[in-house]
mmCIF file of C-alpha atoms and ligand atoms in Angstrom:
data_model
loop_
_atom_site.group_PDB
_atom_site.id
_atom_site.type_symbol
_atom_site.label_atom_id
_atom_site.label_comp_id
_atom_site.label_asym_id
_atom_site.label_seq_id
_atom_site.Cartn_x
_atom_site.Cartn_y
_atom_site.Cartn_z
ATOM 1 C CA UNK A 1 82.064 18.006 -23.950
ATOM 2 C CA UNK A 2 78.388 18.923 -24.706
ATOM 3 C CA UNK A 3 77.121 15.424 -24.105
ATOM 4 C CA UNK A 4 78.825 15.028 -20.755
ATOM 5 C CA UNK A 5 77.137 18.241 -19.356
ATOM 6 C CA UNK A 6 73.821 16.786 -20.554
ATOM 7 C CA UNK A 7 74.636 13.776 -18.621
ATOM 8 C CA UNK A 8 75.304 15.543 -15.786
ATOM 9 C CA UNK A 9 72.103 17.845 -15.597
ATOM 10 C CA UNK A 10 70.081 14.730 -16.464
ATOM 11 C CA UNK A 11 71.903 12.897 -13.418
ATOM 12 C CA UNK A 12 70.795 16.130 -11.332
ATOM 13 C CA UNK A 13 67.288 15.954 -12.418
ATOM 14 C CA UNK A 14 66.893 12.325 -11.547
ATOM 15 C CA UNK A 15 68.566 12.921 -8.104
ATOM 16 C CA UNK A 16 66.251 15.607 -7.325
ATOM 17 C CA UNK A 17 62.932 13.637 -8.668
ATOM 18 C CA UNK A 18 63.947 10.693 -6.471
ATOM 19 C CA UNK A 19 64.103 13.005 -3.267
ATOM 20 C CA UNK A 20 67.744 11.779 -2.876
ATOM 21 C CA UNK A 21 69.293 15.679 -3.173
ATOM 22 C CA UNK A 22 66.702 17.138 -0.916
ATOM 23 C CA UNK A 23 65.473 14.256 1.152
ATOM 24 C CA UNK A 24 63.099 15.579 3.961
ATOM 25 C CA UNK A 25 61.019 13.760 6.426
ATOM 26 C CA UNK A 26 58.159 15.361 8.025
ATOM 27 C CA UNK A 27 56.599 14.439 11.170
ATOM 28 C CA UNK A 28 53.332 15.599 12.814
ATOM 29 C CA UNK A 29 53.330 16.095 16.744
ATOM 30 C CA UNK A 30 50.049 15.827 18.303
ATOM 31 C CA UNK A 31 49.907 17.703 21.779
ATOM 32 C CA UNK A 32 47.081 18.211 24.112
ATOM 33 C CA UNK A 33 47.628 21.645 25.659
ATOM 34 C CA UNK A 34 47.500 24.959 24.299
ATOM 35 C CA UNK A 35 50.103 26.539 22.190
ATOM 36 C CA UNK A 36 51.093 28.940 24.931
ATOM 37 C CA UNK A 37 51.485 26.337 27.464
ATOM 38 C CA UNK A 38 55.221 26.061 28.665
ATOM 39 C CA UNK A 39 55.239 22.185 27.390
ATOM 40 C CA UNK A 40 54.007 23.446 24.181
ATOM 41 C CA UNK A 41 56.530 26.154 24.032
ATOM 42 C CA UNK A 42 59.065 23.707 24.620
ATOM 43 C CA UNK A 43 57.928 21.535 22.239
ATOM 44 C CA UNK A 44 58.357 24.059 19.221
ATOM 45 C CA UNK A 45 61.722 25.161 20.721
ATOM 46 C CA UNK A 46 62.564 21.229 20.172
ATOM 47 C CA UNK A 47 61.308 21.090 16.702
ATOM 48 C CA UNK A 48 63.246 24.081 15.590
ATOM 49 C CA UNK A 49 66.497 22.473 17.270
ATOM 50 C CA UNK A 50 65.876 19.350 15.567
ATOM 51 C CA UNK A 51 65.153 21.245 11.899
ATOM 52 C CA UNK A 52 68.609 22.987 12.588
ATOM 53 C CA UNK A 53 70.702 20.238 13.755
ATOM 54 C CA UNK A 54 69.445 17.927 10.910
ATOM 55 C CA UNK A 55 70.096 20.478 8.486
ATOM 56 C CA UNK A 56 66.451 20.897 7.341
ATOM 57 C CA UNK A 57 66.083 17.089 6.965
ATOM 58 C CA UNK A 58 63.504 16.565 9.927
ATOM 59 C CA UNK A 59 60.508 18.751 9.947
ATOM 60 C CA UNK A 60 58.356 18.512 13.221
ATOM 61 C CA UNK A 61 55.053 20.284 13.092
ATOM 62 C CA UNK A 62 53.978 20.332 16.791
ATOM 63 C CA UNK A 63 49.780 20.521 16.629
ATOM 64 C CA UNK A 64 48.909 21.923 20.137
ATOM 65 C CA UNK A 65 45.338 22.135 21.877
ATOM 66 C CA UNK A 66 44.365 18.444 20.910
ATOM 67 C CA UNK A 67 43.994 19.921 17.664
ATOM 68 C CA UNK A 68 44.870 16.587 15.618
ATOM 69 C CA UNK A 69 43.913 14.090 18.327
ATOM 70 C CA UNK A 70 42.298 14.299 21.307
ATOM 71 C CA UNK A 71 44.633 13.820 24.510
ATOM 72 C CA UNK A 72 43.550 10.014 25.396
ATOM 73 C CA UNK A 73 44.072 8.912 21.502
ATOM 74 C CA UNK A 74 47.526 10.610 21.129
ATOM 75 C CA UNK A 75 49.324 7.221 22.365
ATOM 76 C CA UNK A 76 47.617 4.912 20.473
ATOM 77 C CA UNK A 77 48.080 7.378 17.411
ATOM 78 C CA UNK A 78 51.767 7.148 17.720
ATOM 79 C CA UNK A 79 51.731 3.535 18.313
ATOM 80 C CA UNK A 80 49.865 3.051 15.397
ATOM 81 C CA UNK A 81 51.677 5.385 13.124
ATOM 82 C CA UNK A 82 48.814 7.962 12.493
ATOM 83 C CA UNK A 83 51.361 10.453 14.152
ATOM 84 C CA UNK A 84 55.094 9.821 14.006
ATOM 85 C CA UNK A 85 55.560 11.476 17.554
ATOM 86 C CA UNK A 86 53.337 12.793 20.215
ATOM 87 C CA UNK A 87 53.127 14.266 23.747
ATOM 88 C CA UNK A 88 51.045 12.159 26.240
ATOM 89 C CA UNK A 89 50.282 12.839 30.068
ATOM 90 C CA UNK A 90 51.681 9.371 31.400
ATOM 91 C CA UNK A 91 49.242 9.358 34.411
ATOM 92 C CA UNK A 92 46.076 9.338 31.888
ATOM 93 C CA UNK A 93 47.324 5.929 31.042
ATOM 94 C CA UNK A 94 47.307 4.216 34.560
ATOM 95 C CA UNK A 95 44.660 1.798 33.727
ATOM 96 C CA UNK A 96 46.492 0.203 31.044
ATOM 97 C CA UNK A 97 49.912 -0.274 33.065
ATOM 98 C CA UNK A 98 50.011 1.025 36.667
ATOM 99 C CA UNK A 99 53.637 2.343 36.330
ATOM 100 C CA UNK A 100 52.149 4.887 33.903
ATOM 101 C CA UNK A 101 50.396 6.295 36.781
ATOM 102 C CA UNK A 102 53.081 6.249 39.553
ATOM 103 C CA UNK A 103 53.647 10.051 39.183
ATOM 104 C CA UNK A 104 50.002 10.856 39.549
ATOM 105 C CA UNK A 105 49.881 9.464 43.128
ATOM 106 C CA UNK A 106 49.210 12.047 45.766
ATOM 107 C CA UNK A 107 51.940 12.569 48.201
ATOM 108 C CA UNK A 108 54.438 10.196 46.546
ATOM 109 C CA UNK A 109 56.747 12.602 45.209
ATOM 110 C CA UNK A 110 55.547 16.387 45.948
ATOM 111 C CA UNK A 111 58.743 18.360 45.220
ATOM 112 C CA UNK A 112 60.647 18.857 41.876
ATOM 113 C CA UNK A 113 63.572 17.131 43.703
ATOM 114 C CA UNK A 114 61.439 14.268 44.569
ATOM 115 C CA UNK A 115 60.009 14.274 41.074
ATOM 116 C CA UNK A 116 63.256 13.884 39.519
ATOM 117 C CA UNK A 117 64.016 11.115 41.585
ATOM 118 C CA UNK A 118 60.992 9.385 40.908
ATOM 119 C CA UNK A 119 61.521 10.047 37.032
ATOM 120 C CA UNK A 120 64.716 7.981 37.359
ATOM 121 C CA UNK A 121 63.358 5.279 39.136
ATOM 122 C CA UNK A 122 60.371 5.144 36.453
ATOM 123 C CA UNK A 123 62.505 6.032 33.413
ATOM 124 C CA UNK A 124 64.032 2.358 32.706
ATOM 125 C CA UNK A 125 60.751 0.555 33.056
ATOM 126 C CA UNK A 126 58.688 3.219 31.171
ATOM 127 C CA UNK A 127 61.311 2.714 28.208
ATOM 128 C CA UNK A 128 60.945 -0.841 28.377
ATOM 129 C CA UNK A 129 57.088 -0.734 28.329
ATOM 130 C CA UNK A 130 57.195 1.659 25.299
ATOM 131 C CA UNK A 131 59.581 -0.295 23.650
ATOM 132 C CA UNK A 132 57.453 -3.568 23.685
ATOM 133 C CA UNK A 133 54.844 -1.320 22.375
ATOM 134 C CA UNK A 134 56.800 -0.359 19.280
ATOM 135 C CA UNK A 135 57.638 3.112 20.829
ATOM 136 C CA UNK A 136 60.716 5.259 22.378
ATOM 137 C CA UNK A 137 60.741 7.619 24.962
ATOM 138 C CA UNK A 138 62.398 10.762 23.991
ATOM 139 C CA UNK A 139 61.849 13.078 27.106
ATOM 140 C CA UNK A 140 59.417 13.815 29.940
ATOM 141 C CA UNK A 141 58.698 17.032 31.695
ATOM 142 C CA UNK A 142 56.887 17.536 35.243
ATOM 143 C CA UNK A 143 53.652 19.776 35.281
ATOM 144 C CA UNK A 144 53.841 22.404 38.413
ATOM 145 C CA UNK A 145 52.873 20.883 41.565
ATOM 146 C CA UNK A 146 48.808 20.126 41.759
ATOM 147 C CA UNK A 147 46.701 21.911 44.256
ATOM 148 C CA UNK A 148 42.860 22.336 44.816
ATOM 149 C CA UNK A 149 40.670 24.839 43.072
ATOM 150 C CA UNK A 150 37.151 25.438 44.484
ATOM 151 C CA UNK A 151 34.269 27.512 44.094
ATOM 152 C CA UNK A 152 33.737 27.386 47.658
ATOM 153 C CA UNK A 153 36.336 27.734 50.703
ATOM 154 C CA UNK A 154 37.506 24.505 51.972
ATOM 155 C CA UNK A 155 38.449 23.696 55.349
ATOM 156 C CA UNK A 156 38.748 20.033 55.142
ATOM 157 C CA UNK A 157 38.031 17.080 52.699
ATOM 158 C CA UNK A 158 34.262 16.957 54.187
ATOM 159 C CA UNK A 159 33.604 20.359 52.219
ATOM 160 C CA UNK A 160 34.400 18.599 48.901
ATOM 161 C CA UNK A 161 31.413 16.033 49.832
ATOM 162 C CA UNK A 162 29.188 16.127 46.667
ATOM 163 C CA UNK A 163 30.840 18.418 44.572
ATOM 164 C CA UNK A 164 31.318 18.023 40.909
ATOM 165 C CA UNK A 165 34.916 17.069 40.619
ATOM 166 C CA UNK A 166 36.986 17.442 37.268
ATOM 167 C CA UNK A 167 39.171 14.670 36.595
ATOM 168 C CA UNK A 168 41.962 14.055 34.117
ATOM 169 C CA UNK A 169 43.395 10.547 34.954
ATOM 170 C CA UNK A 170 42.136 7.442 36.823
ATOM 171 C CA UNK A 171 44.144 9.027 39.788
ATOM 172 C CA UNK A 172 42.277 12.192 39.944
ATOM 173 C CA UNK A 173 38.893 10.092 39.547
ATOM 174 C CA UNK A 174 39.617 8.008 42.623
ATOM 175 C CA UNK A 175 40.419 11.189 44.923
ATOM 176 C CA UNK A 176 36.779 12.338 44.108
ATOM 177 C CA UNK A 177 35.566 8.911 45.130
ATOM 178 C CA UNK A 178 37.588 8.786 48.566
ATOM 179 C CA UNK A 179 36.263 12.178 49.247
ATOM 180 C CA UNK A 180 32.817 11.751 48.191
ATOM 181 C CA UNK A 181 32.878 14.167 45.396
ATOM 182 C CA UNK A 182 31.174 13.465 41.881
ATOM 183 C CA UNK A 183 34.037 12.963 39.263
ATOM 184 C CA UNK A 184 33.540 13.976 35.941
ATOM 185 C CA UNK A 185 36.506 13.469 33.404
ATOM 186 C CA UNK A 186 37.064 16.463 31.210
ATOM 187 C CA UNK A 187 40.242 17.280 29.401
ATOM 188 C CA UNK A 188 42.184 20.071 29.365
ATOM 189 C CA UNK A 189 41.187 21.277 26.217
ATOM 190 C CA UNK A 190 37.662 21.429 27.102
ATOM 191 C CA UNK A 191 38.020 22.623 30.784
ATOM 192 C CA UNK A 192 36.959 26.319 30.099
ATOM 193 C CA UNK A 193 33.844 25.219 28.449
ATOM 194 C CA UNK A 194 32.954 23.024 31.397
ATOM 195 C CA UNK A 195 33.374 25.614 34.031
ATOM 196 C CA UNK A 196 31.327 27.756 31.972
ATOM 197 C CA UNK A 197 28.465 25.362 31.559
ATOM 198 C CA UNK A 198 28.673 24.597 35.539
ATOM 199 C CA UNK A 199 29.653 20.776 35.292
ATOM 200 C CA UNK A 200 32.806 21.763 37.473
ATOM 201 C CA UNK A 201 32.888 23.052 40.828
ATOM 202 C CA UNK A 202 36.262 22.004 42.051
ATOM 203 C CA UNK A 203 39.362 20.027 40.600
ATOM 204 C CA UNK A 204 43.218 19.464 41.319
ATOM 205 C CA UNK A 205 45.643 20.773 38.685
ATOM 206 C CA UNK A 206 48.669 23.099 38.424
ATOM 207 C CA UNK A 207 48.839 27.098 38.225
ATOM 208 C CA UNK A 208 49.744 26.202 34.656
ATOM 209 C CA UNK A 209 46.550 24.699 33.623
ATOM 210 C CA UNK A 210 44.674 27.177 36.040
ATOM 211 C CA UNK A 211 45.995 30.259 33.842
ATOM 212 C CA UNK A 212 45.650 28.382 30.657
ATOM 213 C CA UNK A 213 41.936 27.663 31.349
ATOM 214 C CA UNK A 214 41.172 30.808 33.095
ATOM 215 C CA UNK A 215 40.029 28.914 36.229
ATOM 216 C CA UNK A 216 39.728 32.128 38.026
ATOM 217 C CA UNK A 217 36.801 32.954 36.078
ATOM 218 C CA UNK A 218 34.741 30.560 38.083
ATOM 219 C CA UNK A 219 36.777 28.902 40.940
ATOM 220 C CA UNK A 220 37.789 31.566 43.351
ATOM 221 C CA UNK A 221 39.928 29.495 45.726
ATOM 222 C CA UNK A 222 43.188 27.635 45.304
ATOM 223 C CA UNK A 223 44.782 25.605 47.784
ATOM 224 C CA UNK A 224 48.439 25.321 47.256
ATOM 225 C CA UNK A 225 48.490 21.380 48.479
ATOM 226 C CA UNK A 226 51.478 20.437 46.217
ATOM 227 C CA UNK A 227 50.192 16.835 45.900
ATOM 228 C CA UNK A 228 52.277 15.384 43.092
ATOM 229 C CA UNK A 229 53.635 16.606 39.905
ATOM 230 C CA UNK A 230 52.237 14.643 36.899
ATOM 231 C CA UNK A 231 54.530 14.117 33.688
ATOM 232 C CA UNK A 232 54.140 14.667 30.047
ATOM 233 C CA UNK A 233 56.186 12.188 28.068
ATOM 234 C CA UNK A 234 57.107 12.827 24.236
ATOM 235 C CA UNK A 235 57.027 9.457 22.705
ATOM 236 C CA UNK A 236 58.103 8.512 19.066
ATOM 237 C CA UNK A 237 57.075 5.755 16.881
ATOM 238 C CA UNK A 238 60.195 3.012 16.598
ATOM 239 C CA UNK A 239 59.695 2.415 12.738
ATOM 240 C CA UNK A 240 59.524 6.348 12.313
ATOM 241 C CA UNK A 241 62.664 6.880 14.481
ATOM 242 C CA UNK A 242 64.484 3.971 12.897
ATOM 243 C CA UNK A 243 63.856 4.917 9.447
ATOM 244 C CA UNK A 244 66.008 8.351 9.973
ATOM 245 C CA UNK A 245 69.476 8.206 9.114
ATOM 246 C CA UNK A 246 71.902 7.898 11.910
ATOM 247 C CA UNK A 247 72.974 11.582 12.148
ATOM 248 C CA UNK A 248 69.017 12.628 12.225
ATOM 249 C CA UNK A 249 68.518 10.059 15.056
ATOM 250 C CA UNK A 250 71.409 11.831 16.965
ATOM 251 C CA UNK A 251 70.030 15.083 16.661
ATOM 252 C CA UNK A 252 66.413 14.138 17.693
ATOM 253 C CA UNK A 253 67.994 12.513 20.896
ATOM 254 C CA UNK A 254 70.167 15.385 21.311
ATOM 255 C CA UNK A 255 67.500 17.906 21.118
ATOM 256 C CA UNK A 256 65.042 15.760 23.355
ATOM 257 C CA UNK A 257 67.794 15.828 26.227
ATOM 258 C CA UNK A 258 68.364 19.625 26.034
ATOM 259 C CA UNK A 259 64.403 19.914 25.817
ATOM 260 C CA UNK A 260 64.015 17.871 29.003
ATOM 261 C CA UNK A 261 66.581 20.015 30.978
ATOM 262 C CA UNK A 262 64.738 23.153 29.598
ATOM 263 C CA UNK A 263 61.221 21.923 30.434
ATOM 264 C CA UNK A 264 62.027 21.105 34.147
ATOM 265 C CA UNK A 265 63.416 24.500 34.648
ATOM 266 C CA UNK A 266 60.219 26.241 32.758
ATOM 267 C CA UNK A 267 58.144 24.184 34.987
ATOM 268 C CA UNK A 268 59.617 25.749 37.944
ATOM 269 C CA UNK A 269 59.305 29.029 36.715
ATOM 270 C CA UNK A 270 55.689 28.703 35.578
ATOM 271 C CA UNK A 271 54.924 27.413 38.956
ATOM 272 C CA UNK A 272 55.968 30.732 40.520
ATOM 273 C CA UNK A 273 54.801 32.812 37.663
ATOM 274 C CA UNK A 274 51.168 31.536 37.447
ATOM 275 C CA UNK A 275 50.664 31.808 41.171
ATOM 276 C CA UNK A 276 50.998 35.465 40.814
ATOM 277 C CA UNK A 277 48.477 35.454 37.704
ATOM 278 C CA UNK A 278 45.949 33.638 39.613
ATOM 279 C CA UNK A 279 46.104 36.510 42.491
ATOM 280 C CA UNK A 280 46.203 39.140 40.132
ATOM 281 C CA UNK A 281 42.946 37.801 38.630
ATOM 282 C CA UNK A 282 41.149 37.976 42.050
ATOM 283 C CA UNK A 283 42.040 34.114 43.329
ATOM 284 C CA UNK A 284 42.449 33.758 46.874
ATOM 285 C CA UNK A 285 45.518 31.720 47.333
ATOM 286 C CA UNK A 286 46.231 29.608 50.561
ATOM 287 C CA UNK A 287 48.135 27.034 52.212
ATOM 288 C CA UNK A 288 45.682 24.205 52.953
ATOM 289 C CA UNK A 289 44.443 24.105 56.609
ATOM 290 C CA UNK A 290 45.977 21.493 58.745
ATOM 291 C CA UNK A 291 42.991 19.443 58.315
ATOM 292 C CA UNK A 292 42.539 19.695 54.738
ATOM 293 C CA UNK A 293 46.347 18.861 54.361
ATOM 294 C CA UNK A 294 45.785 15.682 56.698
ATOM 295 C CA UNK A 295 42.481 14.428 54.841
ATOM 296 C CA UNK A 296 44.491 14.493 51.587
ATOM 297 C CA UNK A 297 47.342 12.791 52.850
ATOM 298 C CA UNK A 298 45.067 10.046 54.300
ATOM 299 C CA UNK A 299 43.651 9.814 50.665
ATOM 300 C CA UNK A 300 46.942 9.672 49.279
ATOM 301 C CA UNK A 301 48.089 6.837 51.524
ATOM 302 C CA UNK A 302 45.031 4.776 50.765
ATOM 303 C CA UNK A 303 45.690 5.421 46.915
ATOM 304 C CA UNK A 304 49.312 4.433 46.998
ATOM 305 C CA UNK A 305 48.242 1.176 49.014
ATOM 306 C CA UNK A 306 45.533 0.583 46.161
ATOM 307 C CA UNK A 307 48.222 0.942 43.481
ATOM 308 C CA UNK A 308 50.694 -0.904 44.894
ATOM 309 C CA UNK A 309 48.266 -3.806 45.220
ATOM 310 C CA UNK A 310 47.471 -3.549 41.474
ATOM 311 C CA UNK A 311 51.270 -2.911 40.460
ATOM 312 C CA UNK A 312 52.757 -5.774 42.278
ATOM 313 C CA UNK A 313 56.496 -6.371 42.528
ATOM 314 C CA UNK A 314 57.190 -4.229 39.642
ATOM 315 C CA UNK A 315 55.606 -1.470 41.505
ATOM 316 C CA UNK A 316 57.429 -2.362 44.728
ATOM 317 C CA UNK A 317 60.609 -2.473 42.703
ATOM 318 C CA UNK A 318 60.066 1.035 41.551
ATOM 319 C CA UNK A 319 59.059 2.439 44.767
ATOM 320 C CA UNK A 320 62.403 0.869 46.316
ATOM 321 C CA UNK A 321 64.292 2.447 43.730
ATOM 322 C CA UNK A 322 62.908 5.861 44.426
ATOM 323 C CA UNK A 323 62.900 5.646 48.222
ATOM 324 C CA UNK A 324 66.518 4.674 48.159
HETATM 325 N N1 PCA B 1 47.065 20.311 33.944
HETATM 326 C C1 PCA B 1 46.783 19.195 33.006
HETATM 327 C C2 PCA B 1 47.536 17.822 33.785
HETATM 328 C C3 PCA B 1 48.228 18.103 35.033
HETATM 329 C C4 PCA B 1 48.027 19.798 34.903
HETATM 330 O O1 PCA B 1 48.724 20.264 35.740
HETATM 331 C C5 PCA B 1 45.416 19.155 33.235
HETATM 332 O O2 PCA B 1 44.755 19.807 34.195
HETATM 333 O O3 PCA B 1 44.529 18.549 32.328
#
């Protein structure tokens, strides 16, 4: 009797030591935007949902604000397994593969409805590409529509000539070139500082980033151009995902689908809310003049043409799927 009890306790001890009883996996999730940004808030909810649904077997720690990796390094970190999972701005990787930049092209998809359509056309090829790179796409959420922030009032694109223009992607740099501005790449995490030191006089981004980085402290004019809605994507290293047991994998996929739905709704709400915050902080918020709008649309048409020339038949097929 006593002997048997001893055996059982020994067995329990061995199981605990081997990690069998309390098997727990920990993932790091680098993200580039501040903790209060709606994408980051959504990521924390996603992590909490996974924790709960997996019965505590998978713990995901979100590292917002580019605290673990800088924005342009996150994709490679996930691919190489330095981070198991991460959040990337797809459009930032356009030079690597043109399809990544499809949602960063001005005036291709300018409303939430069109962005959803574009995402549907983009998603299968994104999944294929990321899979070839040893990763899996979990979900993607659009930023609110991109408008122009400027130090001075802007009546037409000519007013942007020579201005120091902050870019966050190849496309936002290209816009600067086409309007004769001087592009300087600055990640969101460094944007406030860049403004304070005067290296940025204009840029295109969302109301969300306008509030995150307090753009109203330096740029007094906002033109609600609604030119495109770039997406953040949450990607996971395939080996890390495959190492999970089936029920935990299912928990991740389900929580991701919920985060996607929640994120798109949050984006729309944030779009409205942040316009009010910008205004309350003294910004002049206007629709673009007919001239400015026409100028920017021309820039967009040029860029879609350039993109298509580089993207080839794969790009054309995606555009056809989007427009059908
Ligand atoms: N904010 C990010 C990307 C798009 C957006 O709205 C940024 O400005 O870096």
